[in-house]
Amino acid sequence: ALGEIATLLPLPGSFNAWGGRVFDEAASFQMTWMYFINWALTIPAELSAASLVIGFWASPSVLPEYVVPLIIIVVMVAINMAGVQAYGEMEYWFSILKVGTIIMFIICGILVDAGVIGGEKLGMKAWHVEGAPFKGGFISFLRVLVTVGYSYGGTEMTGVTAAESRNPHKHVPRAVNTVIIRIAFFYLATVFLIGSIIPNNDPSLINTTRSAATAPFTLVFLKAGISAAASFMNAVVFTSIFSAINSDFYVATRVLLSLSRNGWAHKSIGYTNSRGVPVVALAIVTTCSCLSMVTVFIASGVVFSWFVKIIGSIIFQSWFLILILHFRFRYCWEKQGRRVSELPYVSWGYPYGNIIALCIGSLCIIATCFLSIRDVPARPGADATEEQMTAYNNAMLLYAKGLIGAWFPWLMSATLFFSYKFIKGTKLIKAEDADLDTGRFVPTESDKRDMSSKSPLWKRVVRLIV
């Protein structure tokens, strides 16, 4: 859905700008601000996670938790000031490291599961342990949906980067088509192997220290006899977080730039230097990233978990609205007498893929909102012990996280949408009047030759994975 419109209209702000073309300008205002909020919160969340990971080698008493975020922020500003080429080059090498680690893990996992190394053939035994596959029941499965959504967040970045792609007709479809392959390869394959090798009742999974030493990936390597697995995986996780923060800075500044150019933020924010870097937007994003300094007063793990709840819900909302806008785009396109065959890239499986995705997304959102109000912790009586009060306070904290995470995005979105609609008096755009041409990418003869040329097979395989 994302690829179809981004290939045709590679606009700054991507899908956030489409609402003003096919639905209502208030929708674009709301989506763009919510998407900026998403990434403005993701950066401090990732910085807090970086503090947790570094804690494996250096405790807070040796290296204060705020030092790591501070160093990373300085490095990120330097990379982003260098321009989009520096960002792309960094991501390329980080991706190779991550891909290499995952390939090594999958090979190692298959050998461990088959009993080739580790001394025991495991097969599917772990799937028959009591409680598998839904440990704690289906409700517990639903409770982790927001965290899972947070982990998948960023797959929609392809649309945001389309505006700075030299040839969107070639590069956007290729990136979009490989997303499902990457998800199957990197997410599903690794999770399946972890689930097959590490039983759900393994005491090592009770990771009270939040250390990489007992992370599931590390446990698989340890079963393979790789003693240095903990340090290695911790290093890879840290580089992955660094890579994620690099992407977060890039996307957040570009979304803020889009807000400025659309007149939804002060025009000075849209200033760019000679290298095309939105300097003022970068300064604002850097300021937002300093929220991670809260770790000076609160443990980085607590800060991270609060942000995850909010960000995960915003991501669900963004995906849901992308699908709705795609339906509306197709309606406007056909209403104007245009043929689907005229589109440079056609979303395969439409409309059934969209319908299935909307149903799944709706169930995720409903489950998240329902669970957030389902179990209100019961307050202990006046004669409660200190342990009981501590347990109650922890339960209330967990309840508050779920409540804010589930409802904040929708309440904030409704406020933004209706406030803008009321102040500006915007109306639903008629399908016949939808602007589907301004900003449309028209390939040159050079672009067409670039699209028709084929790279060597080995390069295409590497691009497919990386």
Short mmCIF file of C-alpha atoms in Angstrom, two decimals:
data_model
loop_
_atom_site.label_atom_id
_atom_site.label_comp_id
_atom_site.label_asym_id
_atom_site.label_seq_id
_atom_site.Cartn_x
_atom_site.Cartn_y
_atom_site.Cartn_z
CA ALA A 1 0.00 0.00 0.00
CA LEU A 2 2.80 2.35 0.95
CA GLY A 3 4.90 1.57 -2.11
CA GLU A 4 2.13 2.22 -4.62
CA ILE A 5 1.61 5.85 -3.64
CA ALA A 6 5.22 6.62 -2.67
CA THR A 7 6.43 5.50 -6.11
CA LEU A 8 3.92 7.78 -7.83
CA LEU A 9 4.15 10.72 -5.40
CA PRO A 10 7.55 10.74 -3.62
CA LEU A 11 6.58 13.74 -1.49
CA PRO A 12 8.49 15.09 1.53
CA GLY A 13 6.72 13.54 4.51
CA SER A 14 5.50 10.64 2.36
CA PHE A 15 2.21 9.07 3.53
CA ASN A 16 1.69 11.90 6.00
CA ALA A 17 1.16 14.28 3.05
CA TRP A 18 -1.31 12.04 1.21
CA GLY A 19 -4.24 12.79 3.51
CA GLY A 20 -4.30 16.39 2.26
CA ARG A 21 -4.41 15.14 -1.34
CA VAL A 22 -7.13 12.49 -1.18
CA PHE A 23 -9.05 12.98 2.08
CA ASP A 24 -8.79 16.13 4.22
CA GLU A 25 -5.95 18.51 4.99
CA ALA A 26 -6.66 18.00 8.69
CA ALA A 27 -5.73 14.33 8.24
CA SER A 28 -2.28 15.27 6.92
CA PHE A 29 -1.79 17.73 9.78
CA GLN A 30 -2.73 15.08 12.33
CA MET A 31 -0.70 12.25 10.76
CA THR A 32 2.45 14.31 10.28
CA TRP A 33 2.47 15.63 13.84
CA MET A 34 1.75 12.17 15.27
CA TYR A 35 4.53 10.66 13.17
CA PHE A 36 6.93 13.32 14.41
CA ILE A 37 5.87 12.63 18.01
CA ASN A 38 6.50 8.94 17.34
CA TRP A 39 10.11 9.49 16.28
CA ALA A 40 10.73 12.28 18.80
CA LEU A 41 9.91 9.70 21.52
CA THR A 42 11.67 6.80 19.79
CA ILE A 43 15.07 8.51 19.95
CA PRO A 44 15.14 8.86 23.77
CA ALA A 45 13.72 5.33 24.05
CA GLU A 46 16.58 3.94 21.96
CA LEU A 47 19.10 6.06 23.85
CA SER A 48 17.79 4.62 27.13
CA ALA A 49 18.15 1.14 25.63
CA ALA A 50 21.75 1.96 24.70
CA SER A 51 22.44 2.77 28.37
CA LEU A 52 21.01 -0.62 29.35
CA VAL A 53 23.23 -2.44 26.86
CA ILE A 54 26.42 -0.61 27.90
CA GLY A 55 25.55 -1.53 31.48
CA PHE A 56 26.60 -5.09 30.57
CA TRP A 57 30.25 -3.96 30.48
CA ALA A 58 30.20 -0.95 32.79
CA SER A 59 27.84 -0.55 35.73
CA PRO A 60 26.16 2.83 36.44
CA SER A 61 28.60 3.34 39.32
CA VAL A 62 31.49 3.22 36.83
CA LEU A 63 29.80 4.89 33.85
CA PRO A 64 26.73 7.01 34.72
CA GLU A 65 23.66 6.13 32.61
CA TYR A 66 23.40 9.60 31.06
CA VAL A 67 26.95 9.54 29.60
CA VAL A 68 26.22 7.02 26.83
CA PRO A 69 23.15 8.91 25.47
CA LEU A 70 25.12 12.16 25.57
CA ILE A 71 27.99 10.72 23.52
CA ILE A 72 25.60 9.16 20.98
CA ILE A 73 23.67 12.43 20.57
CA VAL A 74 26.90 14.29 19.74
CA VAL A 75 27.88 11.63 17.18
CA MET A 76 24.39 11.66 15.62
CA VAL A 77 24.45 15.43 15.17
CA ALA A 78 27.83 15.13 13.43
CA ILE A 79 26.56 12.38 11.07
CA ASN A 80 23.38 14.24 10.19
CA MET A 81 25.21 17.51 9.60
CA ALA A 82 27.35 15.70 7.02
CA GLY A 83 24.29 15.09 4.83
CA VAL A 84 22.19 12.22 3.54
CA GLN A 85 25.20 10.43 1.99
CA ALA A 86 26.81 9.99 5.41
CA TYR A 87 23.53 8.65 6.80
CA GLY A 88 23.21 6.16 3.93
CA GLU A 89 26.82 5.00 4.20
CA MET A 90 26.51 4.37 7.94
CA GLU A 91 23.29 2.43 7.48
CA TYR A 92 24.87 0.31 4.75
CA TRP A 93 27.71 -0.91 6.97
CA PHE A 94 25.49 -1.36 10.01
CA SER A 95 23.11 -3.43 7.89
CA ILE A 96 25.94 -5.71 6.71
CA LEU A 97 26.95 -6.33 10.33
CA LYS A 98 23.38 -7.14 11.37
CA VAL A 99 22.77 -9.35 8.34
CA GLY A 100 26.01 -11.24 8.95
CA THR A 101 25.07 -11.85 12.59
CA ILE A 102 21.57 -13.06 11.74
CA ILE A 103 22.86 -15.43 9.04
CA MET A 104 25.41 -16.80 11.48
CA PHE A 105 22.71 -17.20 14.13
CA ILE A 106 20.33 -19.04 11.78
CA ILE A 107 23.06 -21.48 10.67
CA CYS A 108 24.11 -21.98 14.30
CA GLY A 109 20.47 -22.41 15.41
CA ILE A 110 19.75 -25.06 12.77
CA LEU A 111 22.88 -27.02 13.75
CA VAL A 112 21.99 -26.82 17.47
CA ASP A 113 18.38 -27.86 16.87
CA ALA A 114 19.47 -30.77 14.67
CA GLY A 115 21.97 -31.96 17.29
CA VAL A 116 25.00 -31.47 15.02
CA ILE A 117 26.54 -29.26 17.70
CA GLY A 118 25.58 -29.03 21.35
CA GLY A 119 25.26 -32.78 21.80
CA GLU A 120 21.42 -33.06 21.83
CA LYS A 121 18.88 -33.24 19.04
CA LEU A 122 16.10 -30.86 20.09
CA GLY A 123 13.74 -30.85 17.12
CA MET A 124 10.33 -29.56 18.23
CA LYS A 125 10.52 -30.64 21.89
CA ALA A 126 10.28 -27.06 23.17
CA TRP A 127 6.90 -26.68 21.49
CA HIS A 128 5.46 -29.46 23.67
CA VAL A 129 6.54 -28.06 27.04
CA GLU A 130 3.63 -27.15 29.32
CA GLY A 131 2.31 -23.69 28.44
CA ALA A 132 3.59 -23.70 24.85
CA PRO A 133 3.00 -21.96 22.55
CA PHE A 134 0.92 -19.43 24.54
CA LYS A 135 2.80 -19.07 27.80
CA GLY A 136 0.42 -17.61 30.37
CA GLY A 137 -2.57 -18.02 28.05
CA PHE A 138 -3.85 -16.01 25.11
CA ILE A 139 -4.27 -12.85 27.22
CA SER A 140 -0.53 -12.82 27.93
CA PHE A 141 0.06 -13.17 24.19
CA LEU A 142 -2.12 -10.11 23.56
CA ARG A 143 -0.31 -8.10 26.22
CA VAL A 144 2.97 -8.12 24.27
CA LEU A 145 1.40 -6.86 21.03
CA VAL A 146 2.42 -3.25 21.63
CA THR A 147 6.02 -4.27 22.29
CA VAL A 148 6.02 -6.32 19.10
CA GLY A 149 4.58 -3.35 17.21
CA TYR A 150 7.41 -1.20 18.54
CA SER A 151 9.94 -3.76 17.28
CA TYR A 152 8.49 -3.70 13.76
CA GLY A 153 8.27 0.09 13.68
CA GLY A 154 10.26 1.67 10.89
CA THR A 155 9.20 -0.65 8.07
CA GLU A 156 7.24 2.33 6.73
CA MET A 157 10.45 4.42 6.46
CA THR A 158 10.69 3.36 2.81
CA GLY A 159 8.00 5.89 1.97
CA VAL A 160 9.72 8.69 3.88
CA THR A 161 13.04 8.20 2.05
CA ALA A 162 11.32 8.13 -1.36
CA ALA A 163 11.46 11.93 -1.62
CA GLU A 164 15.28 11.83 -1.58
CA SER A 165 15.61 8.80 -3.84
CA ARG A 166 17.25 9.51 -7.20
CA ASN A 167 14.88 7.17 -9.03
CA PRO A 168 11.77 6.29 -6.95
CA HIS A 169 10.28 4.22 -9.80
CA LYS A 170 13.18 1.79 -9.41
CA HIS A 171 14.27 1.97 -5.79
CA VAL A 172 10.96 2.24 -3.89
CA PRO A 173 9.33 -0.89 -5.43
CA ARG A 174 12.53 -2.86 -4.86
CA ALA A 175 12.68 -1.80 -1.20
CA VAL A 176 8.96 -2.49 -0.68
CA ASN A 177 9.05 -5.92 -2.32
CA THR A 178 11.93 -7.09 -0.16
CA VAL A 179 10.34 -6.06 3.16
CA ILE A 180 8.29 -9.25 3.46
CA ILE A 181 11.36 -11.35 2.60
CA ARG A 182 13.39 -9.59 5.28
CA ILE A 183 10.62 -10.04 7.86
CA ALA A 184 10.38 -13.76 7.06
CA PHE A 185 14.14 -14.18 7.11
CA PHE A 186 15.21 -11.96 10.01
CA TYR A 187 12.18 -12.04 12.32
CA LEU A 188 10.23 -15.24 11.78
CA ALA A 189 13.16 -17.58 11.13
CA THR A 190 15.10 -16.41 14.19
CA VAL A 191 12.08 -16.42 16.50
CA PHE A 192 11.11 -19.92 15.29
CA LEU A 193 14.61 -21.23 16.03
CA ILE A 194 14.74 -19.56 19.45
CA GLY A 195 11.33 -21.05 20.27
CA SER A 196 12.52 -24.48 19.17
CA ILE A 197 15.80 -24.42 21.11
CA ILE A 198 14.96 -22.54 24.33
CA PRO A 199 11.93 -24.01 26.21
CA ASN A 200 9.60 -21.48 27.82
CA ASN A 201 10.36 -22.84 31.29
CA ASP A 202 14.12 -22.35 31.01
CA PRO A 203 15.16 -20.59 34.25
CA SER A 204 17.74 -18.56 32.31
CA LEU A 205 14.88 -16.58 30.73
CA ILE A 206 14.08 -14.95 34.07
CA ASN A 207 16.38 -12.03 33.30
CA THR A 208 16.09 -9.85 36.38
CA THR A 209 19.34 -8.03 35.54
CA ARG A 210 18.25 -7.18 31.95
CA SER A 211 21.67 -8.46 30.89
CA ALA A 212 22.68 -9.77 27.46
CA ALA A 213 24.20 -12.77 29.26
CA THR A 214 20.77 -14.42 29.48
CA ALA A 215 19.15 -13.04 26.34
CA PRO A 216 17.59 -15.78 24.12
CA PHE A 217 20.03 -15.13 21.25
CA THR A 218 22.95 -15.51 23.64
CA LEU A 219 21.55 -18.74 25.11
CA VAL A 220 21.43 -20.32 21.66
CA PHE A 221 25.09 -19.45 21.03
CA LEU A 222 26.00 -20.80 24.48
CA LYS A 223 24.29 -24.12 23.64
CA ALA A 224 26.51 -24.19 20.57
CA GLY A 225 29.55 -23.88 22.84
CA ILE A 226 30.45 -20.29 21.93
CA SER A 227 31.53 -18.95 25.32
CA ALA A 228 32.06 -15.35 24.18
CA ALA A 229 28.46 -15.18 22.90
CA ALA A 230 27.24 -12.71 25.54
CA SER A 231 29.80 -10.03 24.75
CA PHE A 232 29.46 -10.59 21.01
CA MET A 233 25.66 -10.35 21.01
CA ASN A 234 25.76 -7.34 23.32
CA ALA A 235 28.10 -5.60 20.87
CA VAL A 236 25.81 -6.42 17.93
CA VAL A 237 22.75 -5.22 19.83
CA PHE A 238 24.53 -1.97 20.64
CA THR A 239 25.44 -1.36 16.98
CA SER A 240 21.83 -2.15 16.04
CA ILE A 241 20.58 0.44 18.51
CA PHE A 242 23.13 2.94 17.19
CA SER A 243 21.90 2.22 13.65
CA ALA A 244 18.27 2.66 14.76
CA ILE A 245 19.05 6.02 16.38
CA ASN A 246 20.81 7.10 13.17
CA SER A 247 17.61 6.32 11.21
CA ASP A 248 15.44 7.95 13.88
CA PHE A 249 17.33 11.23 13.61
CA TYR A 250 17.05 11.20 9.82
CA VAL A 251 13.30 10.49 9.73
CA ALA A 252 12.41 12.88 12.59
CA THR A 253 14.22 15.81 10.94
CA ARG A 254 12.60 15.09 7.55
CA VAL A 255 9.11 14.87 9.06
CA LEU A 256 9.67 18.16 10.89
CA LEU A 257 10.90 19.65 7.61
CA SER A 258 7.66 18.49 5.98
CA LEU A 259 5.63 20.14 8.76
CA SER A 260 7.40 23.44 8.12
CA ARG A 261 7.02 23.35 4.34
CA ASN A 262 3.32 22.62 4.66
CA GLY A 263 2.85 25.59 6.98
CA TRP A 264 2.11 23.44 10.03
CA ALA A 265 5.25 24.51 11.88
CA HIS A 266 7.25 27.75 11.83
CA LYS A 267 8.83 28.42 8.42
CA SER A 268 12.31 28.85 9.96
CA ILE A 269 12.26 25.12 10.76
CA GLY A 270 12.34 24.44 7.02
CA TYR A 271 15.77 26.04 6.57
CA THR A 272 18.36 23.76 4.94
CA ASN A 273 22.07 24.34 4.44
CA SER A 274 24.07 23.85 1.24
CA ARG A 275 24.15 20.07 1.78
CA GLY A 276 20.36 19.90 2.12
CA VAL A 277 20.48 19.31 5.89
CA PRO A 278 17.50 20.81 7.78
CA VAL A 279 19.67 22.44 10.44
CA VAL A 280 16.90 23.97 12.60
CA ALA A 281 14.87 20.75 12.49
CA LEU A 282 17.98 18.82 13.52
CA ALA A 283 18.46 21.18 16.49
CA ILE A 284 14.85 20.57 17.62
CA VAL A 285 15.19 16.80 17.27
CA THR A 286 18.44 16.92 19.23
CA THR A 287 16.64 18.80 22.00
CA CYS A 288 13.88 16.15 22.04
CA SER A 289 16.52 13.42 22.26
CA CYS A 290 17.70 14.98 25.51
CA LEU A 291 14.58 13.49 27.12
CA SER A 292 16.81 10.46 27.54
CA MET A 293 18.64 12.44 30.20
CA VAL A 294 15.72 11.54 32.47
CA THR A 295 17.83 8.46 33.15
CA VAL A 296 19.80 10.69 35.52
CA PHE A 297 16.80 10.52 37.87
CA ILE A 298 15.02 7.33 36.75
CA ALA A 299 16.51 3.99 35.71
CA SER A 300 16.97 3.70 31.93
CA GLY A 301 14.93 0.46 31.86
CA VAL A 302 11.89 2.26 33.32
CA VAL A 303 12.24 5.15 30.83
CA PHE A 304 12.52 2.70 27.93
CA SER A 305 9.43 0.69 28.90
CA TRP A 306 7.26 3.83 29.23
CA PHE A 307 8.24 5.07 25.78
CA VAL A 308 7.75 1.63 24.20
CA LYS A 309 4.10 1.52 25.26
CA ILE A 310 3.30 4.89 23.65
CA ILE A 311 5.39 4.39 20.51
CA GLY A 312 4.02 0.90 19.81
CA SER A 313 0.45 2.22 19.80
CA ILE A 314 1.35 5.17 17.52
CA ILE A 315 2.94 2.73 15.06
CA PHE A 316 -0.26 0.64 14.93
CA GLN A 317 -2.19 3.83 14.26
CA SER A 318 0.15 4.92 11.45
CA TRP A 319 -0.14 1.58 9.67
CA PHE A 320 -3.91 1.59 10.04
CA LEU A 321 -4.21 5.07 8.50
CA ILE A 322 -1.83 4.21 5.63
CA LEU A 323 -4.19 1.40 4.61
CA ILE A 324 -7.25 3.67 4.83
CA LEU A 325 -5.52 6.33 2.70
CA HIS A 326 -4.58 3.69 0.13
CA PHE A 327 -8.24 2.72 -0.26
CA ARG A 328 -9.12 6.38 -0.68
CA PHE A 329 -6.28 6.93 -3.17
CA ARG A 330 -7.45 4.07 -5.37
CA TYR A 331 -11.02 5.39 -5.25
CA CYS A 332 -9.87 8.89 -6.32
CA TRP A 333 -7.59 7.48 -9.02
CA GLU A 334 -10.36 5.43 -10.64
CA LYS A 335 -12.98 8.16 -10.13
CA GLN A 336 -10.82 10.48 -12.26
CA GLY A 337 -10.94 7.95 -15.09
CA ARG A 338 -7.39 6.70 -14.67
CA ARG A 339 -6.42 3.06 -15.11
CA VAL A 340 -4.60 1.01 -12.49
CA SER A 341 -2.17 -0.07 -15.23
CA GLU A 342 -0.96 3.56 -15.41
CA LEU A 343 0.52 3.33 -11.92
CA PRO A 344 4.30 2.85 -11.91
CA TYR A 345 3.96 0.26 -9.13
CA VAL A 346 0.80 -1.70 -8.28
CA SER A 347 0.22 -3.06 -4.79
CA TRP A 348 -0.14 -6.80 -5.21
CA GLY A 349 -3.08 -8.43 -3.45
CA TYR A 350 -5.21 -5.27 -3.44
CA PRO A 351 -7.86 -5.00 -2.00
CA TYR A 352 -7.71 -8.31 -0.12
CA GLY A 353 -4.30 -7.65 1.41
CA ASN A 354 -5.51 -4.30 2.73
CA ILE A 355 -8.69 -5.84 4.15
CA ILE A 356 -6.78 -8.60 5.95
CA ALA A 357 -4.24 -6.09 7.29
CA LEU A 358 -7.02 -3.75 8.48
CA CYS A 359 -8.78 -6.60 10.28
CA ILE A 360 -5.57 -7.68 12.01
CA GLY A 361 -4.70 -4.07 12.85
CA SER A 362 -8.19 -3.40 14.23
CA LEU A 363 -8.02 -6.49 16.44
CA CYS A 364 -4.58 -5.42 17.74
CA ILE A 365 -5.85 -1.92 18.55
CA ILE A 366 -9.07 -3.19 20.19
CA ALA A 367 -7.11 -5.77 22.23
CA THR A 368 -4.63 -3.12 23.38
CA CYS A 369 -7.38 -0.71 24.48
CA PHE A 370 -9.41 -3.48 26.14
CA LEU A 371 -6.48 -4.87 28.09
CA SER A 372 -5.50 -1.39 29.26
CA ILE A 373 -8.75 -1.05 31.24
CA ARG A 374 -9.39 -4.73 31.99
CA ASP A 375 -7.57 -5.31 35.25
CA VAL A 376 -7.41 -2.41 37.69
CA PRO A 377 -5.13 -3.44 40.58
CA ALA A 378 -6.97 -3.82 43.88
CA ARG A 379 -5.61 -1.55 46.61
CA PRO A 380 -4.50 -3.44 49.77
CA GLY A 381 -6.20 -2.70 53.04
CA ALA A 382 -4.93 -0.44 55.83
CA ASP A 383 -3.09 -3.37 57.43
CA ALA A 384 -1.12 -4.13 54.25
CA THR A 385 2.54 -5.04 54.62
CA GLU A 386 5.34 -3.12 52.95
CA GLU A 387 5.78 -5.94 50.43
CA GLN A 388 2.07 -5.80 49.52
CA MET A 389 2.19 -2.03 49.04
CA THR A 390 5.30 -2.36 46.86
CA ALA A 391 3.57 -5.00 44.73
CA TYR A 392 0.50 -2.76 44.44
CA ASN A 393 2.57 0.26 43.38
CA ASN A 394 4.37 -1.81 40.75
CA ALA A 395 1.02 -3.11 39.47
CA MET A 396 -0.37 0.43 39.28
CA LEU A 397 2.72 1.57 37.37
CA LEU A 398 2.21 -1.26 34.88
CA TYR A 399 -1.48 -0.39 34.61
CA ALA A 400 -0.69 3.30 33.97
CA LYS A 401 1.80 2.37 31.22
CA GLY A 402 -0.82 0.28 29.46
CA LEU A 403 -3.49 2.95 29.83
CA ILE A 404 -1.38 5.79 28.47
CA GLY A 405 0.12 3.64 25.75
CA ALA A 406 -3.26 2.45 24.46
CA TRP A 407 -5.25 5.69 24.61
CA PHE A 408 -2.76 8.56 24.21
CA PRO A 409 -2.29 8.18 20.41
CA TRP A 410 -6.02 8.19 19.72
CA LEU A 411 -6.89 11.05 22.05
CA MET A 412 -3.97 13.10 20.72
CA SER A 413 -4.88 12.32 17.10
CA ALA A 414 -8.53 13.28 17.62
CA THR A 415 -7.44 16.55 19.26
CA LEU A 416 -5.09 17.42 16.40
CA PHE A 417 -7.56 16.46 13.65
CA PHE A 418 -10.65 18.22 14.97
CA SER A 419 -8.75 21.29 16.22
CA TYR A 420 -7.24 21.87 12.78
CA LYS A 421 -10.53 21.13 11.05
CA PHE A 422 -12.38 23.59 13.29
CA ILE A 423 -9.78 26.37 13.04
CA LYS A 424 -9.13 26.06 9.29
CA GLY A 425 -12.61 24.95 8.28
CA THR A 426 -11.28 22.14 6.05
CA LYS A 427 -13.64 19.85 4.16
CA LEU A 428 -13.53 16.38 2.65
CA ILE A 429 -11.85 16.53 -0.75
CA LYS A 430 -14.02 15.27 -3.58
CA ALA A 431 -12.54 12.33 -5.45
CA GLU A 432 -12.73 14.24 -8.73
CA ASP A 433 -10.75 17.17 -7.24
CA ALA A 434 -7.97 15.13 -5.58
CA ASP A 435 -4.52 16.35 -6.67
CA LEU A 436 -2.70 13.28 -7.91
CA ASP A 437 -0.20 15.04 -10.15
CA THR A 438 1.66 17.76 -8.21
CA GLY A 439 4.98 16.32 -7.10
CA ARG A 440 4.57 13.28 -9.34
CA PHE A 441 7.89 11.74 -10.37
CA VAL A 442 8.47 11.67 -14.12
CA PRO A 443 11.48 9.51 -15.03
CA THR A 444 13.99 10.89 -17.53
CA GLU A 445 15.49 8.80 -20.32
CA SER A 446 18.47 8.16 -18.05
CA ASP A 447 16.13 6.94 -15.30
CA LYS A 448 14.38 4.61 -17.74
CA ARG A 449 17.70 3.11 -18.84
CA ASP A 450 18.62 2.71 -15.17
CA MET A 451 15.37 0.83 -14.54
CA SER A 452 15.87 -1.51 -17.48
CA SER A 453 19.54 -2.28 -16.70
CA LYS A 454 20.28 -5.38 -14.64
CA SER A 455 23.07 -5.79 -12.13
CA PRO A 456 25.05 -9.04 -11.79
CA LEU A 457 23.16 -11.83 -9.98
CA TRP A 458 25.36 -11.70 -6.87
CA LYS A 459 24.68 -7.97 -6.43
CA ARG A 460 20.93 -8.53 -6.74
CA VAL A 461 21.06 -11.25 -4.07
CA VAL A 462 22.99 -8.97 -1.68
CA ARG A 463 20.53 -6.10 -2.27
CA LEU A 464 17.61 -8.45 -1.67
CA ILE A 465 18.94 -9.31 1.79
CA VAL A 466 20.63 -6.06 2.84
#
